[in-house]
Amino acid sequence: LKSFEIARTKPRIKEAAAKAARPKMAGQPVTNPLSQTGPSHMAPSADGLQFFTPGQAPQASQPGHLGPQPGSMGQMGGQIGGQIGGQMGQMGGQQGSMGGPIAGPIGGPIGGPSQAGSFPPPNYSYDDDVDNEPPLLEELGINVEHILLRMQGVALFKKLDEEILRDADLSGPLMICLTLGLALLLAGKLQFGYVYGLAAGGSFGICCLINVMSQKEGIDLYRTMSILGYGLIPIVFLAIFGIIVSLKSSFGSVMAAICIAWATASSSRFFAIAIHMQDQRWLVAYPVGLVYTFFTLITIF
């Protein structure tokens, strides 16, 4: 019975102690620490804990305290921010100075005079005047009048000026060599390679010889080939005559000698006028005559 009574009295004792403690907590406001905004200082509580109380500034840390110091941190942040800001400003200024002269001429013609929906008219400029263009032969350096005058000077022994002989060309000589090769072909002789090979070799030899003999001025290979080419006109007449009549006879030999003398006299006269070698004309005529003799042998045989 005693143990039963003790068990019934224990809950009553706990309820009486709880009722005695309730009046002490009544009337005290309950605050939520998470609803506080702004800095607050720490106030010690009865249990030894510190809480922030609104309305008062925090106290400065004591000497030797390891907490953060706002003054030193602000000074360091200012120095770092100033250096970075200065460098970025300098880089921006350089980019601005570079973009100014580029954007000026580009943006000016694009955005300046043009308007929305309108485009400037195309600007066409023709540098070549079609109506006053020179002929094609003149652009190629082929003077037909001078070619005809040189042919007349060889075929008809017509006197030519020094200016015409200095204005050398290879159009006439190439046409004469082609005509000689065609005439030999019609006579049954395919001699194009011999004709052009002998013309090139003979021109090189005559050019070297005349430059050695000349005391006033020399001559180039281009003019030498031009003069020797025009001198082949009598040999062309002989080749055309050989299509009809056989040249392997006494009559053919006489005709060959006449054509050799004719070609040699015309070419030596051209050389003498072109490089002022009137006193040495017949010395030049000998090697020139040898060259035309080889062409005559090709034509006959």
Coordinates of N, CA and C in Angstrom, one line a residue, residues 46-217:
A46 N 22.3 34.9 -19.3 CA 22.6 34.2 -18.0 C 23.3 32.9 -18.1
D47 N 23.2 32.3 -19.3 CA 23.9 31.0 -19.5 C 25.3 31.2 -20.0
G48 N 25.8 32.4 -20.2 CA 27.1 32.6 -20.7 C 27.2 32.8 -22.2
L49 N 26.0 32.9 -22.9 CA 25.9 33.0 -24.4 C 25.8 34.5 -24.7
Q50 N 26.2 34.9 -25.9 CA 26.1 36.3 -26.3 C 25.2 36.4 -27.5
F51 N 24.3 37.4 -27.5 CA 23.4 37.6 -28.6 C 23.5 39.1 -29.0
F52 N 23.1 39.3 -30.3 CA 23.1 40.7 -30.9 C 21.9 41.4 -30.5
T53 N 22.0 42.6 -29.9 CA 20.9 43.4 -29.5 C 20.7 44.5 -30.5
P54 N 19.6 44.8 -31.1 CA 19.4 45.8 -32.1 C 19.5 47.2 -31.4
G55 N 20.0 48.2 -32.3 CA 20.0 49.6 -31.8 C 21.4 50.0 -31.3
Q56 N 22.3 49.1 -31.2 CA 23.6 49.5 -30.7 C 24.7 49.0 -31.6
A57 N 25.8 49.8 -31.8 CA 26.9 49.4 -32.7 C 27.8 48.4 -32.0
P58 N 28.5 47.6 -32.8 CA 29.4 46.6 -32.2 C 30.6 47.3 -31.6
Q59 N 31.2 46.7 -30.6 CA 32.3 47.3 -29.9 C 33.6 46.9 -30.7
A60 N 34.6 47.7 -30.6 CA 35.9 47.5 -31.3 C 36.5 46.3 -30.6
S61 N 37.3 45.6 -31.4 CA 38.0 44.4 -30.8 C 39.2 44.9 -29.9
Q62 N 39.4 44.1 -28.9 CA 40.5 44.5 -28.0 C 41.9 44.2 -28.6
P63 N 42.9 44.8 -28.1 CA 44.3 44.6 -28.6 C 44.6 43.1 -28.4
G64 N 45.2 42.5 -29.4 CA 45.5 41.1 -29.3 C 44.4 40.2 -29.8
H65 N 43.2 40.7 -30.1 CA 42.1 39.9 -30.5 C 42.4 39.6 -32.0
L66 N 42.0 38.4 -32.4 CA 42.3 37.9 -33.8 C 41.2 38.2 -34.7
G67 N 40.2 38.9 -34.4 CA 39.1 39.2 -35.3 C 39.4 40.1 -36.4
P68 N 38.6 40.3 -37.4 CA 38.9 41.2 -38.6 C 38.8 42.6 -38.2
Q69 N 39.7 43.4 -38.8 CA 39.7 44.9 -38.6 C 39.2 45.6 -39.8
P70 N 38.1 46.3 -39.7 CA 37.5 46.9 -40.9 C 38.4 47.9 -41.6
G71 N 39.2 48.6 -40.9 CA 40.0 49.7 -41.5 C 41.1 49.2 -42.4
S72 N 41.8 48.1 -41.9 CA 42.9 47.6 -42.7 C 42.3 46.9 -44.0
M73 N 41.2 46.2 -43.8 CA 40.6 45.5 -45.0 C 40.1 46.5 -46.0
G74 N 39.5 47.6 -45.6 CA 39.1 48.6 -46.5 C 40.3 49.3 -47.3
Q75 N 41.4 49.5 -46.6 CA 42.5 50.1 -47.2 C 43.1 49.2 -48.3
M76 N 43.2 47.9 -48.0 CA 43.8 46.9 -48.9 C 42.8 46.9 -50.2
G77 N 41.5 46.8 -49.9 CA 40.6 46.8 -51.0 C 40.7 48.0 -51.9
G78 N 40.9 49.2 -51.3 CA 41.0 50.4 -52.1 C 42.2 50.4 -53.0
Q79 N 43.4 49.9 -52.4 CA 44.6 49.8 -53.2 C 44.5 48.9 -54.4
I80 N 43.9 47.7 -54.1 CA 43.8 46.7 -55.2 C 42.8 47.2 -56.3
G81 N 41.7 47.7 -55.8 CA 40.7 48.3 -56.8 C 41.2 49.4 -57.6
G82 N 42.0 50.3 -57.0 CA 42.6 51.4 -57.7 C 43.5 50.9 -58.8
Q83 N 44.4 50.0 -58.5 CA 45.4 49.5 -59.5 C 44.6 48.8 -60.7
I84 N 43.7 47.9 -60.3 CA 42.9 47.2 -61.4 C 42.1 48.2 -62.2
G85 N 41.5 49.2 -61.6 CA 40.7 50.1 -62.3 C 41.5 51.0 -63.2
G86 N 42.8 51.4 -62.8 CA 43.6 52.2 -63.6 C 44.1 51.5 -64.9
Q87 N 44.5 50.2 -64.7 CA 44.9 49.4 -65.8 C 43.8 49.2 -66.8
M88 N 42.6 48.9 -66.3 CA 41.4 48.7 -67.2 C 41.1 50.0 -68.0
G89 N 41.2 51.1 -67.3 CA 40.9 52.4 -67.9 C 41.9 52.7 -69.0
Q90 N 43.2 52.4 -68.8 CA 44.3 52.6 -69.8 C 44.0 51.8 -71.0
M91 N 43.7 50.5 -70.8 CA 43.4 49.6 -71.9 C 42.2 50.1 -72.7
G92 N 41.1 50.6 -72.0 CA 40.0 51.1 -72.7 C 40.3 52.3 -73.5
G93 N 41.2 53.2 -73.0 CA 41.6 54.4 -73.8 C 42.3 54.0 -75.0
Q94 N 43.2 53.0 -75.0 CA 43.9 52.6 -76.1 C 43.0 52.0 -77.2
Q95 N 42.1 51.2 -76.7 CA 41.1 50.7 -77.7 C 40.2 51.7 -78.3
G96 N 39.9 52.7 -77.5 CA 39.1 53.8 -78.1 C 39.8 54.6 -79.1
S97 N 41.2 54.9 -78.9 CA 42.0 55.6 -79.8 C 42.2 54.8 -81.1
M98 N 42.3 53.5 -81.0 CA 42.4 52.6 -82.2 C 41.1 52.6 -83.0
G99 N 40.0 52.5 -82.3 CA 38.7 52.4 -83.0 C 38.2 53.6 -83.6
G100 N 38.8 54.8 -83.1 CA 38.3 56.1 -83.7 C 38.6 56.2 -85.2
P101 N 40.0 56.1 -85.6 CA 40.3 56.3 -87.0 C 39.7 55.2 -87.9
I102 N 39.4 54.0 -87.3 CA 38.9 53.0 -88.1 C 37.4 53.2 -88.4
A103 N 36.7 53.5 -87.2 CA 35.2 53.6 -87.3 C 34.8 54.9 -88.1
G104 N 35.8 55.9 -88.1 CA 35.4 57.2 -88.8 C 35.2 57.0 -90.3
P105 N 36.3 56.6 -91.0 CA 36.1 56.4 -92.5 C 35.1 55.4 -92.9
I106 N 34.9 54.3 -92.0 CA 33.9 53.3 -92.4 C 32.5 53.7 -92.1
G107 N 32.3 54.2 -90.9 CA 30.9 54.7 -90.5 C 30.5 55.9 -91.3
G108 N 31.4 56.7 -91.7 CA 31.0 58.0 -92.4 C 30.3 57.7 -93.7
P109 N 31.0 57.0 -94.7 CA 30.3 56.8 -96.0 C 29.1 55.8 -95.9
I110 N 29.1 55.0 -94.8 CA 28.0 54.0 -94.7 C 26.8 54.7 -94.1
G111 N 27.0 55.3 -92.9 CA 25.8 55.9 -92.2 C 25.6 57.3 -92.4
G112 N 26.5 58.1 -93.1 CA 26.4 59.5 -93.2 C 25.4 59.9 -94.3
P113 N 25.7 59.9 -95.6 CA 24.8 60.4 -96.6 C 23.7 59.5 -96.9
S114 N 23.8 58.2 -96.6 CA 22.8 57.3 -97.1 C 21.5 57.4 -96.2
Q115 N 20.4 57.1 -96.7 CA 19.1 57.1 -96.0 C 18.5 55.8 -96.1
A116 N 17.5 55.6 -95.3 CA 16.8 54.3 -95.3 C 16.0 54.1 -96.6
G117 N 16.2 53.0 -97.2 CA 15.5 52.6 -98.5 C 16.1 53.3 -99.7
S118 N 17.3 54.0 -99.6 CA 17.9 54.6 -100.8 C 19.4 54.1 -100.8
F119 N 19.8 53.9 -102.0 CA 21.2 53.4 -102.3 C 21.9 54.3 -103.2
P120 N 23.2 54.5 -103.1 CA 23.9 55.4 -104.0 C 24.0 54.8 -105.4
P121 N 24.0 55.6 -106.4 CA 24.1 55.0 -107.8 C 25.5 54.4 -108.0
P122 N 25.6 53.4 -108.8 CA 26.9 52.8 -109.1 C 27.8 53.7 -109.9
N123 N 29.1 53.7 -109.6 CA 30.0 54.5 -110.3 C 30.9 53.7 -111.2
Y124 N 30.6 53.9 -112.5 CA 31.3 53.1 -113.5 C 32.4 54.1 -114.2
S125 N 33.6 53.6 -114.3 CA 34.6 54.4 -114.9 C 35.4 53.6 -115.9
Y126 N 35.4 54.0 -117.1 CA 36.1 53.3 -118.2 C 37.4 54.1 -118.5
D127 N 38.5 53.4 -118.3 CA 39.8 54.1 -118.6 C 40.2 54.0 -120.0
D128 N 39.7 52.9 -120.7 CA 40.0 52.7 -122.1 C 39.0 53.4 -123.0
D129 N 39.5 54.1 -124.0 CA 38.6 54.8 -125.0 C 38.5 53.8 -126.2
V130 N 37.3 53.3 -126.4 CA 37.2 52.3 -127.4 C 37.3 52.9 -128.8
D131 N 36.8 54.1 -128.9 CA 36.8 54.7 -130.3 C 38.2 55.1 -130.7
N132 N 39.1 55.4 -129.8 CA 40.5 55.9 -130.1 C 41.5 54.8 -129.8
E133 N 41.1 53.5 -129.8 CA 42.1 52.5 -129.5 C 43.0 52.3 -130.8
P134 N 44.3 52.0 -130.6 CA 45.1 51.7 -131.8 C 44.8 50.4 -132.4
P135 N 45.2 50.2 -133.7 CA 44.9 48.9 -134.3 C 45.7 47.8 -133.6
L136 N 45.2 46.5 -133.9 CA 45.8 45.4 -133.2 C 47.3 45.2 -133.6
L137 N 47.5 45.4 -134.9 CA 48.9 45.2 -135.4 C 49.9 46.2 -134.8
E138 N 49.4 47.4 -134.5 CA 50.2 48.4 -133.9 C 50.5 48.1 -132.4
E139 N 49.5 47.5 -131.8 CA 49.7 47.1 -130.4 C 50.7 45.9 -130.3
L140 N 50.7 45.1 -131.3 CA 51.7 43.9 -131.3 C 53.0 44.4 -131.8
G141 N 53.2 45.6 -132.2 CA 54.5 46.1 -132.7 C 54.8 45.7 -134.1
I142 N 53.8 45.5 -134.9 CA 53.9 45.1 -136.3 C 53.6 46.3 -137.2
N143 N 54.6 46.8 -137.8 CA 54.4 48.0 -138.7 C 54.4 47.5 -140.2
V144 N 53.2 47.3 -140.7 CA 53.0 46.8 -142.1 C 53.7 47.7 -143.1
E145 N 53.6 49.0 -142.9 CA 54.3 49.9 -143.9 C 55.8 49.7 -144.0
H146 N 56.4 49.6 -142.8 CA 57.9 49.4 -142.8 C 58.2 48.0 -143.4
I147 N 57.4 47.0 -143.1 CA 57.7 45.7 -143.7 C 57.6 45.7 -145.2
L148 N 56.7 46.4 -145.8 CA 56.6 46.5 -147.2 C 57.7 47.3 -147.8
L149 N 58.2 48.4 -147.1 CA 59.3 49.1 -147.5 C 60.6 48.3 -147.5
R150 N 60.8 47.5 -146.5 CA 62.0 46.6 -146.5 C 62.0 45.6 -147.6
M151 N 60.8 45.0 -147.9 CA 60.7 44.1 -149.0 C 61.0 44.7 -150.3
Q152 N 60.5 46.0 -150.5 CA 60.8 46.7 -151.7 C 62.3 47.1 -151.8
G153 N 62.9 47.4 -150.7 CA 64.3 47.7 -150.7 C 65.2 46.5 -151.1
V154 N 64.7 45.3 -150.8 CA 65.5 44.1 -151.3 C 65.1 43.7 -152.7
A155 N 63.8 43.7 -153.0 CA 63.4 43.2 -154.3 C 63.6 44.2 -155.4
L156 N 63.5 45.5 -155.1 CA 63.6 46.5 -156.1 C 64.9 47.4 -155.9
F157 N 65.7 47.1 -155.0 CA 66.9 47.8 -154.7 C 66.6 49.3 -154.4
K158 N 65.5 49.4 -153.6 CA 65.0 50.8 -153.2 C 65.8 51.2 -152.0
K159 N 66.2 52.5 -152.0 CA 67.0 53.0 -150.9 C 66.1 53.3 -149.7
L160 N 66.6 52.9 -148.5 CA 65.8 53.0 -147.3 C 66.5 53.9 -146.3
D161 N 65.8 54.5 -145.4 CA 66.3 55.4 -144.4 C 66.9 54.5 -143.3
E162 N 67.7 55.2 -142.5 CA 68.3 54.5 -141.4 C 67.3 54.2 -140.3
E163 N 66.3 55.1 -140.1 CA 65.3 54.9 -139.1 C 64.5 53.6 -139.4
I164 N 64.2 53.3 -140.7 CA 63.4 52.1 -141.0 C 64.2 50.9 -140.7
L165 N 65.5 50.9 -141.0 CA 66.4 49.8 -140.7 C 66.6 49.5 -139.2
R166 N 66.6 50.6 -138.5 CA 66.7 50.5 -137.0 C 65.5 49.9 -136.4
D167 N 64.3 50.2 -137.0 CA 63.1 49.6 -136.5 C 62.9 48.2 -136.9
A168 N 63.7 47.3 -136.3 CA 63.7 45.9 -136.8 C 62.5 45.2 -136.3
D169 N 62.1 44.1 -137.0 CA 61.0 43.2 -136.7 C 61.3 41.9 -137.2
L170 N 60.6 40.9 -136.6 CA 60.8 39.5 -137.1 C 59.5 38.9 -137.8
S171 N 58.5 39.8 -137.9 CA 57.3 39.3 -138.6 C 57.5 39.0 -140.0
G172 N 58.2 40.0 -140.7 CA 58.5 39.8 -142.1 C 59.5 38.6 -142.4
P173 N 60.6 38.5 -141.6 CA 61.5 37.4 -141.8 C 60.8 36.0 -141.6
L174 N 59.9 35.9 -140.5 CA 59.3 34.6 -140.3 C 58.3 34.3 -141.4
M175 N 57.7 35.3 -142.0 CA 56.8 35.0 -143.1 C 57.6 34.6 -144.4
I176 N 58.8 35.2 -144.6 CA 59.6 34.8 -145.7 C 60.1 33.4 -145.5
C177 N 60.6 33.0 -144.3 CA 61.1 31.7 -144.1 C 60.0 30.7 -144.3
L178 N 58.8 31.0 -143.8 CA 57.6 30.1 -144.0 C 57.3 29.9 -145.5
T179 N 57.4 31.0 -146.3 CA 57.1 30.9 -147.7 C 58.2 30.0 -148.4
L180 N 59.5 30.2 -148.0 CA 60.5 29.4 -148.5 C 60.3 27.9 -148.2
G181 N 59.9 27.6 -147.0 CA 59.6 26.2 -146.6 C 58.5 25.6 -147.4
L182 N 57.4 26.4 -147.6 CA 56.3 25.9 -148.4 C 56.6 25.7 -149.9
A183 N 57.5 26.6 -150.4 CA 57.9 26.4 -151.8 C 58.7 25.1 -152.0
L184 N 59.6 24.9 -151.0 CA 60.4 23.6 -151.0 C 59.5 22.4 -150.9
L185 N 58.5 22.5 -150.0 CA 57.5 21.4 -149.8 C 56.8 21.1 -151.1
L186 N 56.4 22.2 -151.9 CA 55.7 21.9 -153.1 C 56.6 21.3 -154.2
A187 N 57.9 21.5 -154.0 CA 58.9 20.9 -154.9 C 59.3 19.5 -154.5
G188 N 58.7 19.0 -153.4 CA 58.9 17.7 -152.9 C 60.0 17.6 -151.9
K189 N 60.4 18.7 -151.2 CA 61.5 18.7 -150.2 C 60.9 19.3 -148.9
L190 N 61.0 18.4 -147.9 CA 60.5 18.9 -146.6 C 61.7 19.4 -145.8
Q191 N 62.0 20.7 -145.8 CA 63.2 21.3 -145.3 C 62.9 22.4 -144.3
F192 N 61.8 22.3 -143.6 CA 61.5 23.4 -142.6 C 62.5 23.5 -141.5
G193 N 62.9 22.3 -141.0 CA 63.9 22.3 -139.9 C 65.3 22.9 -140.3
Y194 N 65.7 22.6 -141.5 CA 67.0 23.1 -142.0 C 66.9 24.6 -142.3
V195 N 65.7 25.1 -142.7 CA 65.6 26.5 -143.0 C 65.7 27.3 -141.7
Y196 N 64.9 26.9 -140.7 CA 64.9 27.7 -139.4 C 66.2 27.5 -138.7
G197 N 66.8 26.3 -138.7 CA 68.1 26.1 -138.0 C 69.2 26.8 -138.6
L198 N 69.3 26.9 -140.0 CA 70.3 27.6 -140.6 C 70.2 29.1 -140.4
A199 N 68.9 29.6 -140.4 CA 68.7 31.0 -140.1 C 69.1 31.4 -138.7
A200 N 68.8 30.6 -137.8 CA 69.3 30.9 -136.4 C 70.8 30.9 -136.2
G201 N 71.4 29.8 -136.7 CA 72.9 29.7 -136.6 C 73.6 30.7 -137.4
G202 N 73.1 31.0 -138.6 CA 73.8 32.0 -139.4 C 73.7 33.4 -138.8
S203 N 72.5 33.7 -138.2 CA 72.3 35.0 -137.6 C 73.3 35.2 -136.4
F204 N 73.4 34.2 -135.6 CA 74.3 34.3 -134.5 C 75.8 34.5 -134.9
G205 N 76.2 33.8 -135.9 CA 77.6 33.9 -136.4 C 77.8 35.3 -137.0
I206 N 76.9 35.8 -137.8 CA 77.1 37.1 -138.4 C 77.0 38.2 -137.4
C207 N 76.2 38.1 -136.4 CA 76.1 39.1 -135.3 C 77.5 39.2 -134.6
C208 N 78.0 38.0 -134.2 CA 79.3 38.0 -133.5 C 80.4 38.6 -134.4
L209 N 80.4 38.3 -135.7 CA 81.5 38.8 -136.6 C 81.4 40.3 -136.8
I210 N 80.1 40.8 -137.0 CA 80.0 42.3 -137.2 C 80.4 43.0 -135.9
N211 N 80.0 42.5 -134.8 CA 80.4 43.2 -133.5 C 81.9 43.3 -133.3
V212 N 82.6 42.3 -133.8 CA 84.1 42.3 -133.8 C 84.7 43.3 -134.8
M213 N 84.1 43.4 -135.9 CA 84.6 44.2 -137.0 C 84.2 45.7 -136.8
S214 N 83.1 45.9 -136.2 CA 82.6 47.3 -136.1 C 83.4 48.1 -135.1
Q215 N 83.8 49.3 -135.5 CA 84.6 50.2 -134.7 C 83.7 51.3 -134.0
K216 N 82.5 51.6 -134.5 CA 81.7 52.7 -134.0 C 80.6 52.1 -133.1
E217 N 79.8 51.3 -133.6 CA 78.7 50.7 -132.7 C 78.4 49.3 -133.2

